[in-house]
Structure formats: structure tokens, C-alpha cells
Amino acid sequence: MIALAFWLFATLTVASAVMVISARNTVHSVLFLIFCFFNAAGLFVLLGAEFLAMILVVVYVGAVAVLFLFVVMMLDIDFTELRQGFLRYLPVGIVVGVVLCVEIVFVFKTWILNPDMATVAAAVTPPLDQISNTQALGSLIYTHYVYAFQASGLILLVAMIGAIMLTHRARVGVRKQTISTQVARKREDAVTVVKVPTGEGI
Amino acid sequence: MANLLNNYLLPLIIIVLEILAIVVPLLVAVAYLTYFERKVLAAAQLRKGPNVVGPFGLLQPLADGLKLMMKETVIPSGANRVVFIAAPILTFTLSLIAWAVIPIQAGVVLADINVGILYLFAISSLGVYGIIMAGWSSNSKYAFLGALRSAAQMVSYEVSMGFVIVTVLLCAGSLNLSAIVNSQAGSYGLLNWYWLPLLPMFVVFFISVLAETNRSPFDLPEGESELVAGFFVEYSAMTFALFFLGEYGNMILMSAMTSILFLGGWLSPLPFAPFTWIPGFVWLFAKIAFVLFCFLWVRATFPRFRYDQLMRLGWKVFLPLSLGWLVLTAGVLTAIRTWSGTGG
Amino acid sequence: MPLLLPDFTPALPEIFLACAAMALLMLGVFQGEKSAKEVSWLSVAALVIAGALVASRGMERRTGLEDMFIVDGFSMFMKLFVIAGASIALIAAIRFNAREKTERFEFPILILLATTGMMMMISANDLISLYLGLELQSLSLYILTSYNRDDVRSTEAGLKYFVLGAVSSGMLLYGSSMVYGFAGTTSFTSLAEIFGSTDSGSIGIIIGIVFISAGLAFKVSAVPFHMWTPDVYEGAPSQVTSFLSVAPKIAAMALFTRILYDPFGHLVGEWRQIIATISLLSMAVGALGAISQRNFKRLMAYISIGHMGYALAAFAAGTEDGVRGVLIYMAMYVFMVGGTFAIILCMRRDGKAVERIDDLAGLARTQPALAVALAIFMFSMAGIPPLAGFWSKFYVFYAAINANLYTLAILGMVISVVGAFYYIRIVKIMFFDEPAGAFDTPLGAELAGVIFVTALATVLFGIFPSPIISGAEAAAASFFAG
């Protein structure tokens, strides 16, 4: 059953990944990308990493890809036009690809694994039969990897500052709704009841 | 052969039956939710509501369903056919598959997974795709504008919803839905449920749920006065019906989620004899019905938000509030744990 | 299961700086744009305090934060000069920003965060902390480069820097994955043990080192990964370039030294050729490229490429002398380049900033003090004896010759003679050409102060180089003590 599920998810992941780069319509590409994430989440579940699987769906599918889709839908990019230089650059691309492939072959041919690898990797992981996957992840992130975790937070802070600094413009002459003043307004400040004598006016 | 039967076929049949046992009552519930809505709105507006088809108009939903099935499915000529058809199917499917993890009663749940609450959250965050895909593939500006509005709205409110959920699971100490319900059990009955200690979060969650399901007063995506009908202008007959079912299914799902997170799920509000004899699922249904009634009540009472007000509420009020409350909850929990000396 | 937090104390200066940046961010956000100047000065104060915290640590070698972080004499020395470089750039920028009407409170905050990233790079003792520090620094720099968001050149430079920077990060990560794939660990300490025990690296490791070196060579803008430098230096606003050209270079060089000497130290035979080649090419391209430049900032870009070449020449030695050479070179570099950029920030005529070399014509007659200061920096960079730059070049070539890298040393000396051409040309333009008109006065106390201090340091460390040299010696010794 597990094997069947694995092959299903794995095939769909690869197939949709291929479709991402080969679909003509960019919106279709993004939809395939989402499908790909989804299947990757399935693979995570099979690995027993259920927390990661759900977070992948929540963050990547539920938020990041939505914004992606947003941008792709709003921009009117003609991708056939972008592909026009494709043939011209194909030889260069092939050369680079072949060089990388050859390198990888060389690397794997002489691959020697560090004999202590298993002990090194297992040293920090809490025993999985005692606590759940989520708890294990949390206790590692907040103790062993707390430095890396906090540093990543700082990087995201910088990204946020940057996004605001480079795009936010304080526009002048805009009348903004200030709800607090609206709520704080009293009848006495706004309306006065005047007794108007008949036939005289004010 | 017997091996194959025992190992694959039998479990498969059981799973299908279990699924049907959830889905069929759910669809009936959706049908009668529309009836319920019309009756509640009518009562709020001093009208009678549906009362012609069947006794008290009880057959009205069936008549509506029949009508939608008989109509012709129109696909606009400029539409992207595959996506156009896929969008309502997606919406409908998503509203159904989320039910897999909802515990109906103690121990009665289709899939009792460890990260149930995250699963629910993930599925509800996927709901936005049905809408975007529908809006884009219809090739109509009203539909597209409606889709953009709704996508932005759902993504915005999801953030604070996420924080609320984190607050709850900090208190419960688990991501499993049954465990969350069980952690609300106590000798004070309904005063033990999380709505009381986490009252601000309960309010934030309920309002975010309204926004997440595109219900009034946050129904801008379909705001008929500006956008005709929003993202499903171009849909008709069964494709429309699927959207409709999906939306109402989502409402029920979100009500169930609210009941489980804050209203003690299947627990009885008064934890002593006559009330505890009533089976848990009745309590859960009663709670879902109550939350749904609140949905409709809000719809009958409040005018629609303007878009900038909606965004302001989500980002400038709910997000800081839920974030602050999350920090506060974590602090209080740590303090309790430190003082009671059970860990550190 | 008990949750035990690691010991945070080794990272105290970094934590302080990050917290200060966040506190100042809140201050800026709540007070609005008018608080820019206040935030800038408070940032300088934060840098000074962080520097004091770094200095108070001492030279003792210590690792912390689950072996991800290391402090020793080397890191202390480099961090102090990073902080010095950042402070110089920040102080010089205050007046410039006020004049150009580009005051925003995010500027000092991004500089603080970038500095935090650099200090994290210098103290990295793990491939993960290396990458995170590097990204924190780079991301802040990308944003700073496009600081003038309404200026096409600035945004173009930012985009270019970002795209190429992302490529280089990719190469670094690819190399790291190779290394991790072999060793099964990312910690430098364990890596050093593993490579110390196995007699030689496999091809996988070599390729990993090559990719890591390529990624880091990009960050120090060494040839052949220097293409972004002239465009980014020219396009970025001058106050950003003055930061960009000093502190990040020191941090990247420190990181480069740490990773190649510490975990890969036993493989020195494998990487020496790569570094020597990069060094030679950088010296040559820096010197030849600089000759035809008309824009001062572009010229500085080539000059800094050349300087990185010299620093790498000491680096290629792979010995304690080499580390000392790098340390001395980077220390002197702070004053020379920081001071030169302060002068570039002074170059304003009729209320507009100018940056062509011809604009310096006749400066000796209109503003003799400025001309003398610039002449000091130029002669120092050329390596003329009584100035600081002489000693930095001296110890570089000393290290290279001691490691039997004769070709590199001799070619480097020849190239530095070629390089003297454009330094002396600037002096000639200032002292013997017809005046092109004075720069706007007054310069402002901040800029004048920075120029005075850096010029003084260049002269004093030229005459009495012993404090820097003995400091560098102690730092290099502590680097090899572990």
C-alpha cells in the first residue's frame, strides 16, 4: 500500500514538475507547480514527516503560490516571445549542462562516505519512538539550531524592511479614514440644534 | 487471490463506506442549511420564507437542486475550459475531504492523524484556488475582480487565523483534534472550554472565519452591487451548484472547526447526569447549528465592509492582536508550568 | 524531555547589535522620517558598544551555540575592523544624506543589520551559520544598493547585484552540499577532524571547495567573479558604495580565510593553486582595468578588485604568515579606502554631487587640505614607503615568498608598479591641472572628521606600524592555536 502511494506521488510530482516548465500558459505552469507541491507533501507524509507536509501545503500552496498566481495573472507576459532566443542559447546551455553532468559523474564515481556519518547525523535527533514528529522538530529548532533559526528570522526581517523601503510611498493629499476619530466624535461637536423663530430665519 | 481481497479490496470497501457515512449526511445538511438560512433571514426581516413546496417549505432545497440539475451548463466561448470546469470541482472536493479529520464523537473519526488541526488549516487555505481559478478562467472582468478580491481577503485573514490556532494548540499541547477536545473537558463544563480563557481569540477566529468563507459582512468577492455576482458570474447549472455546495459545505466545516477549537467539540456543556447521557455527536451538531445561526444572524444584521476597511481590520487589528495574545498565552503557560514545578 | 538552551555568551556583540537594530527600527517607525539623524547617531553608538563588547572578549578561542559559532583573536581583529569600516561609512553618510535629501531611518538600520551579518560571517563555525550570516549581509546590501529607488542607475545596480549575488549563493550552497554529502556534517570542527584523518580529499570534496571558493570569490569581488563590481559601485548611491567597499570585503575575506584554513586546512595543496590564480588575475585586472576609468567610483571598484588580489596573495601562502598578511592588509585597507570614499562624498559642485576624476582638477589650489588627504590615500594605496599601504603590501609579499610562491610575488610587485600609474595620475590631476572650480563648502564636521582621522591613521600606521602588526600577529597565532 505504501509502495503504491509512493509511486503514485512520486510519478505525479515528477510529471507535474515537467509540466511546470513545458506548459505554454503561465497560469497552467503555476497550477502544475501547486500540484507538484501537493504531491511533495504527500511524499513527506509517507516519510513520517507529517508536520513538514502540512506546513508545505499551508505555506507554499496556501500563501506563496497564491501570490505567485496573482502576479502571473496580472502580468501579461507573452512567454512565446521570451522563448525566442532559446535556440540561440541552446548550445551554451547544453555545454554547461554536460559539464555539470560530467562533474557529478566524477563525484559519484569516487564517492567515499564518511564512515562515522550515521553517528554524526543521529547525535542530535531525539528518539522518534518517544515523541511525535512535531515535538521533535520543535525541540531541535529551539535548542540545537536556535542560532540558525534566529538568524533566519533576522534575514526575513531584512527582507521585510527592504520590501517596505523600496516600495512604500507615503502619498500626500490622500484622505484616510481614521476610525478612532470617527468613533470618538460626539453629537455636540457635529450638530447644534438651533431654535429658529418662525418667519425670521437665522 | 484471497490475499488480494483481504489486503486491498476489503479495506478499500470499508473506507468507501466510511466516507459515504460522512458525505451523505453532510450533503443533506448543506441542502437544509440553505433552507435554514432563508428561514432565519426571513424571520429577521419579518417575512415567512419558503413555505410552498412541501410542509413548511421543507422540500424547497430538493426542488432547487432538481432545478439546477435540469439546467444547461454554459461554458463561455473565451473561457479556459479545463480550468473552468476544474474550479467548482476543486471547491466542492475540498469542502468534503476536510471532514476526514473531524471527530464526531469520542473515538469516532475517519482519520485520527497527529496533525489534524494543521490538516484542516491546510485544506481551508486551499479553498482560495477554486475561486482564483474560476475568476481567471471565466475570462470576464467581474469574475476576475471578484477572484482577486477574494484571494487577497482569504490570504490576509488566514494569517491571523493561523495565530489563533497556534494559541489554541499551545493550550491543548497537541495538534490532534480529539486531544484538543479532550483537553477542554473539566468539571466546570462549558466554562472549561477555550472560548472563555481565549475569549479575544474566539472573537477574532469567528470573524476571520466569516472572512475566510466570504460570508457577509465580508462578502465582497461576490458583492452583487459592484461585481454582479463576483467570481461565479459565468457559472450555471451543475457547475454553479458545485460552488454553492462547496461554499455551504465550507461554512459547516468552519463551524465545526470553531466548535472543536473553542466550544468543546462533542463535550456536554453541563458535565453531570442527564446531559452526559446524550450522545456526543448531538452536542457537536447543536454547537455547529448554533455557530451557523450566528453566521446568518450576522448576515441579517451587518452591512458590507468596504475593501480598505476589510484589509485594515485583518492586518492592523487582528494580526497584532492575535500575535500579542499568542505571546501572552505562551508566557502565562510557561509561568504556570514554572510555578507548579512540572517542567521547564 | 528537558530543553537545554545553548550558551549564548560568545555571540553577545551580535545579539546586542541585532537587538539594537530592532529597537532603533521601532524608534524610527514611530517617530517617522524626521528621526533619521537621531537613529544614525544612535546606530553609531550601538556600533561602538558592540566594538567594546568584541574587544572585551579577549583573544581566547571559544566555540559556542552548539559549535556553530566561534570567537578567537582572528575574529576579534576582523570584527573590530568591520565595525570601524561600518562606523566610518555611517558617519560619513549622515551629512551626505542630509544634503542629498535622502535621509531615511532605514539606512542606518540596514547598515547595522548588514554589520551583524558580517560579524556572524566572521564567527561562522558551521556551513549553516556561514550561509545565514552571508545572506543576512548580502540581502541588506542589495537593498542598500537600490536605496535611491527613483534613480534608474541605483535600481539597476541593485537588481544586478541581487541576481549575480543569488547565483554566487547558489554556487556556495552547491559546494556546501558536496562537502556535506561527503562528511555528513556541516560543523567546521568535525570537518577539520575528518579531513585531517583522511589522507586526501576525493574529487567530490575538491569540487565542493571549488564551488565554495567561487561563491566567496564573488563576495570579495575577485577575478573572474568581479564583473558586478564596477557597475554596482558606480550605480549605487555614493554613501552606500563607501560602505560596500570596505566592511563586506573584510568580512568576506575573513570568512574565506576561516573556511579554507580551518576545515580545509589540511587540503592546502589542493586549493593553493586556485587561490594563487585568482589572486594574480585580480591584481592584473584591477590594475589594467583602472587605467582607462574616468569615473572615480568605477576606478575605486577596480582598485578594490586589485586590493583583493593582493590580500589573496598572502592568503595563498596557507601559513600563519599568510593569515597575518591578510589581517594587516585588510586593516590598512579600511583606513585608505574608507577615507577615499569620504572624499568622494565631499565632491559636490553647485549643490550637485559629482564623481568624475576630472572634477578633481586643481584641487590642490582650491582646497589644499582635501588634496593632501587624497594624495596621502593614493600614495598609500600605491605602496609608497612611509605610509600604511607600504606595510600591508610588504607583509603580503613576505608571506608569499616565505611560502615559496615566487612567481606570484614577483608578478604582484610588477603589477603594483603598473598600478602606481593611476594613483599618481590622480595626484597629478589634483596638483598640476587647471582648477575645475572648488567643491561646495563647508564639508561638514562629520565628513571632515572622518577624512582627518583616516588620513592621520594612514600616516601614523605608516610610521609606527607596530600596534597593527603585533595585533595581527597575536590574532594569527590564536587562529592557529585551536
Coordinates of N, CA and C in Angstrom, one line a residue, chain A residues 100-104 106-118 120-122 124-127 130-131 135-136 138-170, chain C residues 1-6 8 11 14 18 22 25 65-66 68-69 104 106-107 109-110 113-114 116 120-121 123-124 128-129 131-133 135-136 139-140 142-144 146-147 149-150 174 177-178 180-185 190 194 200-204 207 211:
Chain A
L100 N 28.3 20.0 -16.1 CA 27.9 19.7 -14.7 C 27.6 18.2 -14.5
C101 N 27.0 17.6 -15.6 CA 26.7 16.2 -15.5 C 28.0 15.4 -15.4
V102 N 29.0 15.7 -16.2 CA 30.3 15.0 -16.1 C 30.9 15.2 -14.7
E103 N 30.8 16.4 -14.1 CA 31.3 16.6 -12.8 C 30.6 15.7 -11.8
I104 N 29.3 15.6 -11.9 CA 28.5 14.8 -11.0 C 28.9 13.4 -11.1
F106 N 31.8 12.2 -12.1 CA 33.1 12.1 -11.4 C 33.0 12.0 -9.9
V107 N 32.1 12.9 -9.4 CA 31.9 12.9 -8.0 C 31.4 11.6 -7.4
F108 N 30.4 11.1 -8.1 CA 29.7 9.9 -7.6 C 30.6 8.7 -7.8
K109 N 31.5 8.7 -8.8 CA 32.3 7.6 -9.0 C 33.3 7.4 -7.9
T110 N 33.8 8.5 -7.4 CA 34.8 8.4 -6.3 C 34.2 8.7 -4.9
W111 N 32.9 8.5 -4.8 CA 32.2 8.9 -3.6 C 32.6 8.0 -2.4
I112 N 33.2 8.6 -1.4 CA 33.5 7.9 -0.2 C 32.7 8.5 0.9
L113 N 31.9 7.7 1.5 CA 31.1 8.3 2.6 C 31.9 8.3 3.9
N114 N 31.8 9.3 4.6 CA 32.5 9.3 5.9 C 31.9 8.2 6.8
P115 N 32.8 7.3 7.2 CA 32.3 6.1 8.0 C 31.5 6.5 9.2
D116 N 31.8 7.6 9.8 CA 31.1 8.0 11.1 C 29.8 8.7 10.8
M117 N 29.4 8.8 9.5 CA 28.3 9.6 9.2 C 27.0 9.3 10.0
A118 N 26.7 8.0 10.2 CA 25.5 7.7 10.8 C 25.4 8.2 12.3
V120 N 27.2 10.7 13.5 CA 27.2 12.2 13.4 C 25.8 12.7 13.3
A121 N 25.1 12.1 12.3 CA 23.8 12.6 12.0 C 22.8 12.3 13.1
A122 N 22.9 11.1 13.7 CA 21.9 10.7 14.7 C 22.1 11.4 16.0
V124 N 22.0 14.4 17.1 CA 21.2 15.5 17.6 C 19.7 15.1 17.6
T125 N 19.3 14.1 16.8 CA 17.9 13.8 16.6 C 17.3 13.1 17.9
P126 N 16.2 13.7 18.4 CA 15.6 13.0 19.6 C 15.0 11.7 19.1
P127 N 14.9 10.7 20.0 CA 14.3 9.4 19.6 C 12.9 9.5 19.2
Q130 N 9.6 8.0 21.0 CA 9.1 8.5 22.2 C 8.2 9.8 22.0
I131 N 8.6 10.6 21.1 CA 7.8 11.8 20.9 C 7.4 12.0 19.5
Q135 N 6.9 17.5 17.8 CA 7.6 17.9 19.0 C 9.1 17.7 18.8
A136 N 9.5 16.7 18.1 CA 10.9 16.5 17.9 C 11.5 17.7 17.1
G138 N 10.3 20.7 16.9 CA 10.3 21.9 17.7 C 11.5 21.9 18.7
S139 N 11.7 20.8 19.4 CA 12.7 20.8 20.4 C 14.1 20.9 19.8
L140 N 14.3 20.5 18.5 CA 15.6 20.7 17.9 C 15.8 22.1 17.4
I141 N 14.7 22.7 16.9 CA 14.8 24.0 16.3 C 15.1 25.0 17.4
Y142 N 14.5 24.8 18.6 CA 14.6 25.8 19.6 C 15.8 25.5 20.6
T143 N 16.5 24.5 20.4 CA 17.7 24.3 21.2 C 18.9 24.2 20.4
H144 N 19.0 23.1 19.6 CA 20.3 22.8 18.9 C 20.5 23.9 17.8
Y145 N 19.4 24.2 17.1 CA 19.5 25.1 15.9 C 19.0 26.4 16.2
V146 N 19.0 26.8 17.5 CA 18.3 28.1 17.8 C 19.1 29.3 17.1
Y147 N 20.3 29.2 17.0 CA 21.1 30.2 16.3 C 20.7 30.4 14.9
A148 N 20.7 29.2 14.2 CA 20.3 29.3 12.8 C 18.9 29.8 12.6
F149 N 18.0 29.3 13.5 CA 16.6 29.7 13.5 C 16.4 31.2 13.7
Q150 N 17.1 31.8 14.7 CA 17.0 33.2 14.9 C 17.6 34.0 13.8
A151 N 18.7 33.5 13.2 CA 19.4 34.2 12.1 C 18.5 34.2 10.9
S152 N 17.8 33.1 10.7 CA 16.8 33.1 9.5 C 15.8 34.2 9.8
G153 N 15.3 34.3 11.0 CA 14.4 35.3 11.4 C 14.9 36.7 11.0
L154 N 16.1 37.0 11.4 CA 16.7 38.3 11.0 C 16.7 38.5 9.5
I155 N 17.1 37.5 8.8 CA 17.1 37.6 7.3 C 15.7 38.0 6.8
L156 N 14.7 37.4 7.4 CA 13.3 37.7 6.9 C 13.0 39.1 7.3
L157 N 13.5 39.5 8.5 CA 13.2 40.9 8.9 C 13.8 41.9 7.9
V158 N 15.0 41.6 7.5 CA 15.7 42.5 6.5 C 14.9 42.5 5.2
A159 N 14.4 41.3 4.8 CA 13.6 41.3 3.6 C 12.4 42.1 3.7
M160 N 11.8 42.1 4.9 CA 10.6 42.9 5.1 C 10.9 44.4 5.1
I161 N 12.0 44.8 5.8 CA 12.3 46.2 5.8 C 12.6 46.6 4.3
G162 N 13.3 45.8 3.6 CA 13.6 46.1 2.2 C 12.4 46.3 1.4
A163 N 11.4 45.3 1.5 CA 10.2 45.4 0.7 C 9.5 46.7 1.0
I164 N 9.4 47.1 2.2 CA 8.7 48.3 2.6 C 9.5 49.5 2.1
M165 N 10.8 49.5 2.3 CA 11.6 50.7 2.0 C 11.6 50.9 0.5
L166 N 11.6 49.9 -0.3 CA 11.8 50.1 -1.7 C 10.4 50.3 -2.4
T167 N 9.3 50.0 -1.8 CA 8.1 50.2 -2.5 C 7.1 51.1 -1.8
H168 N 7.2 51.3 -0.5 CA 6.2 52.1 0.2 C 6.4 53.6 -0.1
R169 N 5.3 54.2 -0.5 CA 5.4 55.7 -0.7 C 4.3 56.3 0.1
A170 N 4.7 57.3 0.9 CA 3.7 58.0 1.7 C 3.1 59.0 0.7
Chain C
M1 N 11.1 15.5 28.1 CA 12.5 15.8 27.6 C 12.9 17.2 27.9
P2 N 14.0 17.3 28.6 CA 14.5 18.7 29.0 C 15.0 19.5 27.8
L3 N 14.6 20.7 27.8 CA 15.1 21.5 26.7 C 16.2 22.4 27.2
L4 N 17.4 22.1 26.7 CA 18.6 22.9 27.1 C 19.0 23.9 26.1
L5 N 19.0 25.2 26.4 CA 19.4 26.2 25.5 C 20.9 26.2 25.5
P6 N 21.5 26.4 24.3 CA 23.0 26.5 24.3 C 23.5 27.8 24.9
F8 N 24.8 31.3 25.0 CA 24.7 32.4 24.0 C 25.9 33.4 24.2
A11 N 28.2 35.0 21.4 CA 27.6 35.8 20.4 C 27.0 37.1 21.0
E14 N 26.9 40.3 18.7 CA 26.0 40.1 17.6 C 24.5 40.3 18.1
A18 N 21.9 43.1 16.9 CA 20.6 42.8 16.3 C 19.5 43.4 17.1
M22 N 16.8 46.4 16.0 CA 15.3 46.3 16.1 C 14.7 47.4 16.9
L25 N 14.7 50.4 15.0 CA 13.7 50.3 13.9 C 12.4 50.8 14.5
L65 N 27.1 28.1 21.0 CA 25.9 27.9 20.2 C 25.9 26.6 19.5
E66 N 26.2 25.5 20.2 CA 26.2 24.2 19.6 C 27.3 24.1 18.5
M68 N 28.3 26.2 16.5 CA 28.0 26.9 15.2 C 28.8 28.2 15.2
F69 N 29.3 28.6 16.3 CA 29.8 30.0 16.4 C 31.2 29.9 17.0
R104 N 16.7 58.6 5.4 CA 15.6 57.7 5.8 C 16.2 56.9 7.0
E106 N 15.7 54.0 7.7 CA 16.1 52.6 7.4 C 17.6 52.4 7.0
F107 N 18.2 53.5 6.6 CA 19.6 53.4 6.1 C 20.5 52.9 7.2
I109 N 19.7 51.5 9.9 CA 19.3 50.2 10.4 C 19.8 49.0 9.5
L110 N 19.7 49.3 8.2 CA 20.2 48.2 7.3 C 21.7 48.1 7.5
L113 N 22.2 45.9 10.5 CA 21.9 44.5 10.3 C 22.9 43.9 9.4
A114 N 23.4 44.7 8.4 CA 24.4 44.1 7.5 C 25.7 43.8 8.3
T116 N 25.8 43.1 11.5 CA 25.5 41.9 12.3 C 25.8 40.7 11.4
M120 N 28.5 37.8 12.0 CA 28.2 36.4 12.0 C 29.0 35.5 11.0
M121 N 29.3 36.2 9.9 CA 30.2 35.5 8.9 C 31.6 35.2 9.5
S123 N 32.4 34.9 12.5 CA 32.4 34.0 13.6 C 31.8 32.6 13.2
A124 N 31.6 32.4 11.9 CA 30.9 31.2 11.5 C 31.8 30.0 11.7
I128 N 26.2 26.1 7.9 CA 24.8 26.7 8.0 C 25.0 28.1 8.5
S129 N 25.8 28.3 9.6 CA 25.9 29.7 10.1 C 26.7 30.6 9.1
Y131 N 26.4 30.4 5.8 CA 25.4 30.8 4.8 C 24.4 31.8 5.4
L132 N 24.0 31.6 6.6 CA 23.0 32.6 7.1 C 23.6 34.0 7.3
G133 N 24.8 34.0 7.9 CA 25.5 35.3 8.0 C 25.7 36.0 6.7
E135 N 24.0 35.6 3.9 CA 22.7 36.0 3.3 C 22.2 37.3 4.1
L136 N 22.4 37.3 5.4 CA 21.9 38.5 6.1 C 22.7 39.7 5.6
L139 N 21.7 40.4 1.7 CA 20.4 40.9 1.5 C 20.3 42.4 1.9
S140 N 20.9 42.8 3.0 CA 20.9 44.2 3.4 C 21.6 45.0 2.3
Y142 N 22.0 44.4 -0.9 CA 21.2 44.5 -2.1 C 20.2 45.7 -2.0
I143 N 19.6 45.7 -0.8 CA 18.5 46.7 -0.6 C 19.2 48.1 -0.5
L144 N 20.4 48.2 0.2 CA 21.0 49.5 0.3 C 21.5 49.9 -1.1
S146 N 20.0 49.6 -3.9 CA 18.9 50.3 -4.6 C 18.2 51.3 -3.7
Y147 N 19.0 51.9 -2.8 CA 18.5 52.8 -1.9 C 17.8 54.0 -2.5
R149 N 15.6 54.7 -4.8 CA 14.7 53.8 -5.6 C 14.2 54.6 -6.8
D150 N 14.3 55.9 -6.9 CA 13.8 56.6 -8.0 C 14.8 56.8 -9.1
Y174 N 25.8 24.8 -3.5 CA 26.1 23.6 -4.2 C 27.4 23.0 -3.7
S177 N 26.8 21.5 -0.3 CA 26.1 20.2 -0.3 C 27.1 19.1 -0.6
M178 N 28.0 19.4 -1.5 CA 29.0 18.4 -1.8 C 29.8 18.0 -0.6
Y180 N 29.0 18.4 2.5 CA 28.1 17.8 3.5 C 27.9 16.3 3.1
G181 N 27.7 16.2 1.8 CA 27.4 14.8 1.3 C 28.6 13.9 1.6
F182 N 29.8 14.4 1.6 CA 30.9 13.6 1.9 C 31.0 13.3 3.4
A183 N 31.0 14.4 4.1 CA 31.3 14.3 5.5 C 30.2 14.0 6.4
G184 N 28.9 14.3 6.0 CA 27.8 14.1 6.9 C 27.7 15.0 8.0
T185 N 28.5 16.1 7.9 CA 28.4 17.1 9.0 C 28.7 18.5 8.4
S190 N 34.2 19.4 13.1 CA 34.2 18.0 12.7 C 34.8 17.8 11.3
I194 N 37.7 15.3 10.2 CA 37.6 14.3 9.1 C 38.7 14.5 8.1
S200 N 43.7 12.3 1.7 CA 43.4 13.4 0.7 C 41.9 13.4 0.4
G201 N 41.5 14.5 -0.1 CA 40.1 14.7 -0.4 C 39.7 13.9 -1.7
S202 N 38.5 13.5 -1.8 CA 38.1 12.9 -3.1 C 37.8 14.0 -4.1
I203 N 37.5 13.6 -5.3 CA 37.1 14.7 -6.3 C 35.9 15.5 -5.8
G204 N 35.0 14.8 -5.2 CA 33.8 15.5 -4.7 C 34.1 16.6 -3.8
I207 N 35.7 19.5 -5.8 CA 34.7 20.3 -6.5 C 33.9 21.1 -5.5
F211 N 33.6 25.2 -5.7 CA 32.3 25.9 -5.7 C 32.2 26.9 -4.5

